[in-house]
PDB file of C-alpha atoms in Angstrom:
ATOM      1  CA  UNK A  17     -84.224  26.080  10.806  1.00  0.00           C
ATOM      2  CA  UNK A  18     -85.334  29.555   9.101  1.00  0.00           C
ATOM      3  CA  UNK A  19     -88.607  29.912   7.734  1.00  0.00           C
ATOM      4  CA  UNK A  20     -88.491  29.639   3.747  1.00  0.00           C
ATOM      5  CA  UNK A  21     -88.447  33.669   2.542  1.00  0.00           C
ATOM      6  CA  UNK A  22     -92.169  34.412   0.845  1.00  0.00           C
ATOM      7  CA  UNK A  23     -91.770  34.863  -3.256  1.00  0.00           C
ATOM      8  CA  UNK A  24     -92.513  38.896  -3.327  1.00  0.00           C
ATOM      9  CA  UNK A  25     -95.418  39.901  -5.481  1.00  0.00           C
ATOM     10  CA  UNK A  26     -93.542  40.696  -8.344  1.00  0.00           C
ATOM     11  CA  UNK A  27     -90.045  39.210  -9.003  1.00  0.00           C
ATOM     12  CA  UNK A  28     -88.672  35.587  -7.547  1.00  0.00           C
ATOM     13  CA  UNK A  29     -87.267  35.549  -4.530  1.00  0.00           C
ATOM     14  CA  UNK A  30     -84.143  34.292  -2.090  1.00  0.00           C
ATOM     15  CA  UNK A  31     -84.473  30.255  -1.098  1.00  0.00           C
ATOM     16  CA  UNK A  32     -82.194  31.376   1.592  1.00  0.00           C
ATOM     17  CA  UNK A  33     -81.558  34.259   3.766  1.00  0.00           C
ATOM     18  CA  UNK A  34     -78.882  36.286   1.166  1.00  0.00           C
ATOM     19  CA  UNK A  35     -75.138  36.833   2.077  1.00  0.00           C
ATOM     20  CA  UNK A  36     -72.625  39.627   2.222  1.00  0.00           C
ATOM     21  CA  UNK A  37     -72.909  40.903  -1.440  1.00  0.00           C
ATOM     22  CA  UNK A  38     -75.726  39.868  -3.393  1.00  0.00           C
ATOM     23  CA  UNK A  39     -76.224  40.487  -7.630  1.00  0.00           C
ATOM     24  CA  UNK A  40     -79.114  39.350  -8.632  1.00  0.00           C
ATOM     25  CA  UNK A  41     -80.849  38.617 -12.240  1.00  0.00           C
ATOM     26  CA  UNK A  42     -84.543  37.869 -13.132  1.00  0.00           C
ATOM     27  CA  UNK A  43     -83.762  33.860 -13.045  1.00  0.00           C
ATOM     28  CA  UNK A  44     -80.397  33.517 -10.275  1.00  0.00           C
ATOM     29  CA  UNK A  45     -78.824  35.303  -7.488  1.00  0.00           C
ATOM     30  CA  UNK A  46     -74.723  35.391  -7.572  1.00  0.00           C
ATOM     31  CA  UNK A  47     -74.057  35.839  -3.625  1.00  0.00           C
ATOM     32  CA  UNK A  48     -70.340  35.778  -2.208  1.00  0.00           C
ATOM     33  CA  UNK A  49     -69.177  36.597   1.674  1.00  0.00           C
ATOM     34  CA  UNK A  50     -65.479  37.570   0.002  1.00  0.00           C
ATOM     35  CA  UNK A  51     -65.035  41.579  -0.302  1.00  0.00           C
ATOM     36  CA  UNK A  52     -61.745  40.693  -2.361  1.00  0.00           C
ATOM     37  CA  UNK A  53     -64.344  39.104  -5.216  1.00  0.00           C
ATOM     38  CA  UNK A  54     -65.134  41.954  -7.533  1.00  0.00           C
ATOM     39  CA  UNK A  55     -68.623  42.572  -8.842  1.00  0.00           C
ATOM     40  CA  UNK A  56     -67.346  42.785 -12.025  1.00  0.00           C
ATOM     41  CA  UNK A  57     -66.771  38.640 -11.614  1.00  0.00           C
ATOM     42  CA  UNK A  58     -70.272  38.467 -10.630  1.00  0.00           C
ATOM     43  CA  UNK A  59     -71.579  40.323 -13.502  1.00  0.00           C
ATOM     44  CA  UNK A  60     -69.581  38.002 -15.868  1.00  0.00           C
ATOM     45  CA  UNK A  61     -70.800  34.823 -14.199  1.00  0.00           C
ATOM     46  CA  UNK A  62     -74.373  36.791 -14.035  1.00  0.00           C
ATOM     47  CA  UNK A  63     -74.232  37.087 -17.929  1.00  0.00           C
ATOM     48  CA  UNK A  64     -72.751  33.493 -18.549  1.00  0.00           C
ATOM     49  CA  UNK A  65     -75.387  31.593 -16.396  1.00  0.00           C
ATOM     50  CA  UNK A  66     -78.378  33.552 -17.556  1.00  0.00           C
ATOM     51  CA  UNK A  67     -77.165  33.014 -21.310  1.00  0.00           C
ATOM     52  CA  UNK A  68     -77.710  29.417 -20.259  1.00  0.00           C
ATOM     53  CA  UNK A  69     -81.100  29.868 -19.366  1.00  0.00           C
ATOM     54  CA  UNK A  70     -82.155  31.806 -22.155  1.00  0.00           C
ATOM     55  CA  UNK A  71     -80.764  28.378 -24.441  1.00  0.00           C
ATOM     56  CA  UNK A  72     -82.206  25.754 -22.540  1.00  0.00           C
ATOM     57  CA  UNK A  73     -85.097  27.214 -20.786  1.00  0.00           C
ATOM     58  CA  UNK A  74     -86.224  30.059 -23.229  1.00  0.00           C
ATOM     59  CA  UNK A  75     -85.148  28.842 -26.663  1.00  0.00           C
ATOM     60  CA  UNK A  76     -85.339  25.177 -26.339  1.00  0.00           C
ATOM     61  CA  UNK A  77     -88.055  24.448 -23.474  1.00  0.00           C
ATOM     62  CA  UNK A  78     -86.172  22.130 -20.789  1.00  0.00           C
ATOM     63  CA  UNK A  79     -87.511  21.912 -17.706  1.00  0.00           C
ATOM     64  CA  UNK A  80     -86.272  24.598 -15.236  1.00  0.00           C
ATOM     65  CA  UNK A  81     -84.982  23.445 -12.101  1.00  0.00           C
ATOM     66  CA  UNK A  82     -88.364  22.741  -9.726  1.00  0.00           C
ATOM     67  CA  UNK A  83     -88.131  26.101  -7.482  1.00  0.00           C
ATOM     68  CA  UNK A  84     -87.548  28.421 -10.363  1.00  0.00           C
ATOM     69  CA  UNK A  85     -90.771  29.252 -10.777  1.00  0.00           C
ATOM     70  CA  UNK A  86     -90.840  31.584  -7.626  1.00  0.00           C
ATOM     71  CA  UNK A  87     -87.127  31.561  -6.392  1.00  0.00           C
ATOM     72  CA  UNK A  88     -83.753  32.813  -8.080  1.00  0.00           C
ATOM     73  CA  UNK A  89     -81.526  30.037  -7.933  1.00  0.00           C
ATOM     74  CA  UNK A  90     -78.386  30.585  -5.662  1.00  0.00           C
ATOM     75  CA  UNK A  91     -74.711  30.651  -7.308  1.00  0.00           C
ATOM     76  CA  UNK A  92     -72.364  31.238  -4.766  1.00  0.00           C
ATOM     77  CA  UNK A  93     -68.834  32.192  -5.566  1.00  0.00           C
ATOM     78  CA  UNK A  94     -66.279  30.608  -2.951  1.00  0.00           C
ATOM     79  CA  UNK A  95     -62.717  30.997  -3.589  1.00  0.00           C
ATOM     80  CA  UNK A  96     -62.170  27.499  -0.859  1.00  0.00           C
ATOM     81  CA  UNK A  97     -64.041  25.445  -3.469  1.00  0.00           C
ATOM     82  CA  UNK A  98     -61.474  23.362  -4.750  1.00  0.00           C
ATOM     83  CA  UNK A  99     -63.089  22.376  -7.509  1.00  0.00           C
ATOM     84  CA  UNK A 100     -64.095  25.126 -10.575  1.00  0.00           C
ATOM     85  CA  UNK A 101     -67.789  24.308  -9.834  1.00  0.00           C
ATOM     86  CA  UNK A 102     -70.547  22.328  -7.938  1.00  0.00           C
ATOM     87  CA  UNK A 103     -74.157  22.103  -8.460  1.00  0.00           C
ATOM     88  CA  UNK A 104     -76.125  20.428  -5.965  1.00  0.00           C
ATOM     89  CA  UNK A 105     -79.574  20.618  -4.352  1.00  0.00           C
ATOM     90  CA  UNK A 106     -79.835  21.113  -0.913  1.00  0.00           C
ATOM     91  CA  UNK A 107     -82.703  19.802   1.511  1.00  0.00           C
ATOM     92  CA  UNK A 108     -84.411  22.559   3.143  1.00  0.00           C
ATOM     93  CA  UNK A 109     -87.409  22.921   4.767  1.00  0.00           C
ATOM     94  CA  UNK A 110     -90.262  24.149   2.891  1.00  0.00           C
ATOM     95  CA  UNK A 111     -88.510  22.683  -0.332  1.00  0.00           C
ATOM     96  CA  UNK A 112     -89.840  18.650  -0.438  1.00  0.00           C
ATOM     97  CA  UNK A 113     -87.505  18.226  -3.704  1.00  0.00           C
ATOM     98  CA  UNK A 114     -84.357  20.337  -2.358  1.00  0.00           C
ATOM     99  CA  UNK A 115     -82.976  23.508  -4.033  1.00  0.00           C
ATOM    100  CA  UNK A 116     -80.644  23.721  -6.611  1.00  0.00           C
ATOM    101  CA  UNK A 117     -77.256  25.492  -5.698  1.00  0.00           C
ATOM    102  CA  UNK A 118     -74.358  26.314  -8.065  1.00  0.00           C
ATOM    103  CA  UNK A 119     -70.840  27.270  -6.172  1.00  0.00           C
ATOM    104  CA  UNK A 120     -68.354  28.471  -8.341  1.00  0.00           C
ATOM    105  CA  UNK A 121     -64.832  29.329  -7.876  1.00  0.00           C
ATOM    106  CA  UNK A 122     -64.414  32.657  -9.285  1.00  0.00           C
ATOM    107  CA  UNK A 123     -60.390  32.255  -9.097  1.00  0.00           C
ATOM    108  CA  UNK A 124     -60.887  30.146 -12.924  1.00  0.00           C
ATOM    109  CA  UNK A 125     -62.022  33.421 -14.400  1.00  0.00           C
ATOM    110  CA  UNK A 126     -58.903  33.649 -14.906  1.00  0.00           C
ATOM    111  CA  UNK A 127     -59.259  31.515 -17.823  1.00  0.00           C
ATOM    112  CA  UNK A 128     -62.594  33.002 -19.077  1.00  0.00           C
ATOM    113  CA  UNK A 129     -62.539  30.313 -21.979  1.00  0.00           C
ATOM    114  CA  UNK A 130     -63.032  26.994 -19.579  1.00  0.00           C
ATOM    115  CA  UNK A 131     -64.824  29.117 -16.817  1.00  0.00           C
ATOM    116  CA  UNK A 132     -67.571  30.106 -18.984  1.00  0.00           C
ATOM    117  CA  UNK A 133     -68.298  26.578 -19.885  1.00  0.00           C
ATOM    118  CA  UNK A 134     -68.097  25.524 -16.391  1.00  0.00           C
ATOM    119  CA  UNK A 135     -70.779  28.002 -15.455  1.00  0.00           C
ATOM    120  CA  UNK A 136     -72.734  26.007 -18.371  1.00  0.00           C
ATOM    121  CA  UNK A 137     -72.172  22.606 -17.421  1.00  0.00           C
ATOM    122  CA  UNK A 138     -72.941  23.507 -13.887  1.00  0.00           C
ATOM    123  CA  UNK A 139     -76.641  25.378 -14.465  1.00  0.00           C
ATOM    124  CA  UNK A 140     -77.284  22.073 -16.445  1.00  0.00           C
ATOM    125  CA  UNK A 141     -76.545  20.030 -13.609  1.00  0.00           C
ATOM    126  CA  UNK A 142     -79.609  21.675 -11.871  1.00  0.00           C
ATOM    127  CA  UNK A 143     -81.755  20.954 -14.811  1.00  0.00           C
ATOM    128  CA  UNK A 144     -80.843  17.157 -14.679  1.00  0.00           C
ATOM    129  CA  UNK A 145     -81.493  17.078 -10.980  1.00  0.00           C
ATOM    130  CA  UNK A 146     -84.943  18.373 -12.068  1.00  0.00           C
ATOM    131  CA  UNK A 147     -85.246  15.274 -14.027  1.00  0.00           C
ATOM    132  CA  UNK A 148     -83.200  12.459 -12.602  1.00  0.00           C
ATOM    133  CA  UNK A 149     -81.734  11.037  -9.206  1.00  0.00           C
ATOM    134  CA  UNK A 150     -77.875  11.607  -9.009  1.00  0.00           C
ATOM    135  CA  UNK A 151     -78.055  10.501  -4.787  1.00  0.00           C
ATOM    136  CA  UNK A 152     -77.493   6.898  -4.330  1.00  0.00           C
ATOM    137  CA  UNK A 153     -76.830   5.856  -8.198  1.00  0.00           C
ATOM    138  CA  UNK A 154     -73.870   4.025  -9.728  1.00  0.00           C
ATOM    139  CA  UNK A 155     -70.887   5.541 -11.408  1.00  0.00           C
ATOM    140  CA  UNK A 156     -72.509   5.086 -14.894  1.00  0.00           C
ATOM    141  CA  UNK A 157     -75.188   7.870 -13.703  1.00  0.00           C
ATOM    142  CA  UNK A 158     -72.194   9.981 -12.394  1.00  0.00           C
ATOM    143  CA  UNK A 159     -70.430   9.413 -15.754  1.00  0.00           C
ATOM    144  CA  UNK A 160     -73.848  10.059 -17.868  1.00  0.00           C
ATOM    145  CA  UNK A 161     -74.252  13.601 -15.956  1.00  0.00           C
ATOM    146  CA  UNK A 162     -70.468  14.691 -16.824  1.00  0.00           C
ATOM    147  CA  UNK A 163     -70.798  13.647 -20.044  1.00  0.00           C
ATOM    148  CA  UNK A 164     -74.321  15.051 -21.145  1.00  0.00           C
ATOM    149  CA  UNK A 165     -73.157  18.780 -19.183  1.00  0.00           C
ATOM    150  CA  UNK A 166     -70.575  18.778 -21.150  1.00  0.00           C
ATOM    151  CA  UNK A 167     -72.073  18.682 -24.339  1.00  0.00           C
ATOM    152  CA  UNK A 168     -74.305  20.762 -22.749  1.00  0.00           C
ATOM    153  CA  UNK A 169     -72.034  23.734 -22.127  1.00  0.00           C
ATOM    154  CA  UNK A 170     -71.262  22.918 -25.566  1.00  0.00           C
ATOM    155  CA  UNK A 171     -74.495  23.550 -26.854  1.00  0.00           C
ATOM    156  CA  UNK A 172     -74.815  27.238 -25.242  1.00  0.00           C
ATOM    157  CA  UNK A 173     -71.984  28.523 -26.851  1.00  0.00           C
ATOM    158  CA  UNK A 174     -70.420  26.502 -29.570  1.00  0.00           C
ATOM    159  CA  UNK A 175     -67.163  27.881 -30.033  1.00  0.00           C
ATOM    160  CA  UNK A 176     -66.357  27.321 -26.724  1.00  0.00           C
ATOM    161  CA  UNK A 177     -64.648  23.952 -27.233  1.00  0.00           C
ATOM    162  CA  UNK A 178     -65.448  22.721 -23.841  1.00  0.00           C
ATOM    163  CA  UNK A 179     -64.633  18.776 -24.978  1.00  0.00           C
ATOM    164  CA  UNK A 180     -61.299  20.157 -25.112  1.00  0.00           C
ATOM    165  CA  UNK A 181     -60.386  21.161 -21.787  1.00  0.00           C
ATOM    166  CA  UNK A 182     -62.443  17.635 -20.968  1.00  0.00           C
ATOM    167  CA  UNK A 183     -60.778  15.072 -23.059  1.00  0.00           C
ATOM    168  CA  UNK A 184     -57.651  14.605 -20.778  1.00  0.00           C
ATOM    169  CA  UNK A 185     -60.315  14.430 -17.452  1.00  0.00           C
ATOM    170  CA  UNK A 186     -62.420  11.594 -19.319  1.00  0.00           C
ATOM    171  CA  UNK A 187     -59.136   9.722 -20.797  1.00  0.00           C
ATOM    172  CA  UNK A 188     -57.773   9.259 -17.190  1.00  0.00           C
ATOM    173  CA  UNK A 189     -61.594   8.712 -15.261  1.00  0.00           C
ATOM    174  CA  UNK A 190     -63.239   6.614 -18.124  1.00  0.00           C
ATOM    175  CA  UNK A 191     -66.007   5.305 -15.006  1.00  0.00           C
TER     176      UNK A 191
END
């Protein structure tokens, strides 16, 4: 295993060792191994997941995911994902309480509409892993954190109408 990279002096720094194309903010890092991804995606996710800081973090307070003190939190854009998004935290040496990780898959910017809520929802997936267990609960947990992200993408950007591209998920998954 890699050594954990040193936070520089000034700045936050990588968790992990960065990959092929690299955009970073002051709070995440967008990464992506794909040369076919445009930056211009990355900016837009860039812009959409920092907004979501500066709601919950800046505005409001919540707890920041653990490491965010000292390291930009990774969203990596992976077209394979077969899912619009993933947050998870990762066990890594040097990080006792894992690191958050967002993968998005920047083929739903085609629909910027859903795809900017789904970078919401997914950034407050890392801030409920700062808070609660999602590993080796019940479906009610699961249910709780899909339900509470998406109000919360809700609550960054109101007109958004995230519930809406939701309701037909939750009608046919009501676990």
């Amino acid at each position: 295993s890699a050594a954990v990279p040193m936070p520089p002096v000034t700045g936050k720094a990588y968790p992990f060792a960065p990959a092929g194309y690299v955009l970073d903010t002051d709070n995440f890092t967008v990464q992506w191994d794909d040369a076919e991804i445009p930056v211009s995606t990355a900016e837009w996710v860039a812009e959409n997941v920092e907004e979501a800081w500066s709601v919950f973090v800046v505005e409001h307070g919540w707890v920041a995911p653990p490491t965010a003190e000292a390291y930009r939190i990774l969203v990596y854009l992976d077209r394979a994902l077969e899912a619009a998004g993933l947050a998870t935290y990762m066990a890594e040496e040097g990080f006792p309480g894992g690191v958050p990780v967002i993968y998005l898959n920047p083929d739903f910017g085609e629909h910027p509409d859903y795809f900017e809520g789904v970078v919401h929802h997914e950034f407050s997936h890392t801030i409920q892993f700062a808070l609660r267990d999602w590993y080796g609960s019940g479906p009610e947990e699961w249910w709780y954190w899909e339900a509470s992200s998406s109000w919360m993408q809700e609550y960054v950007r109101r007109d958004t109408h995230a519930n809406a591209w939701l309701s037909s998920f939750y009608t046919v998954d009501t676990t």
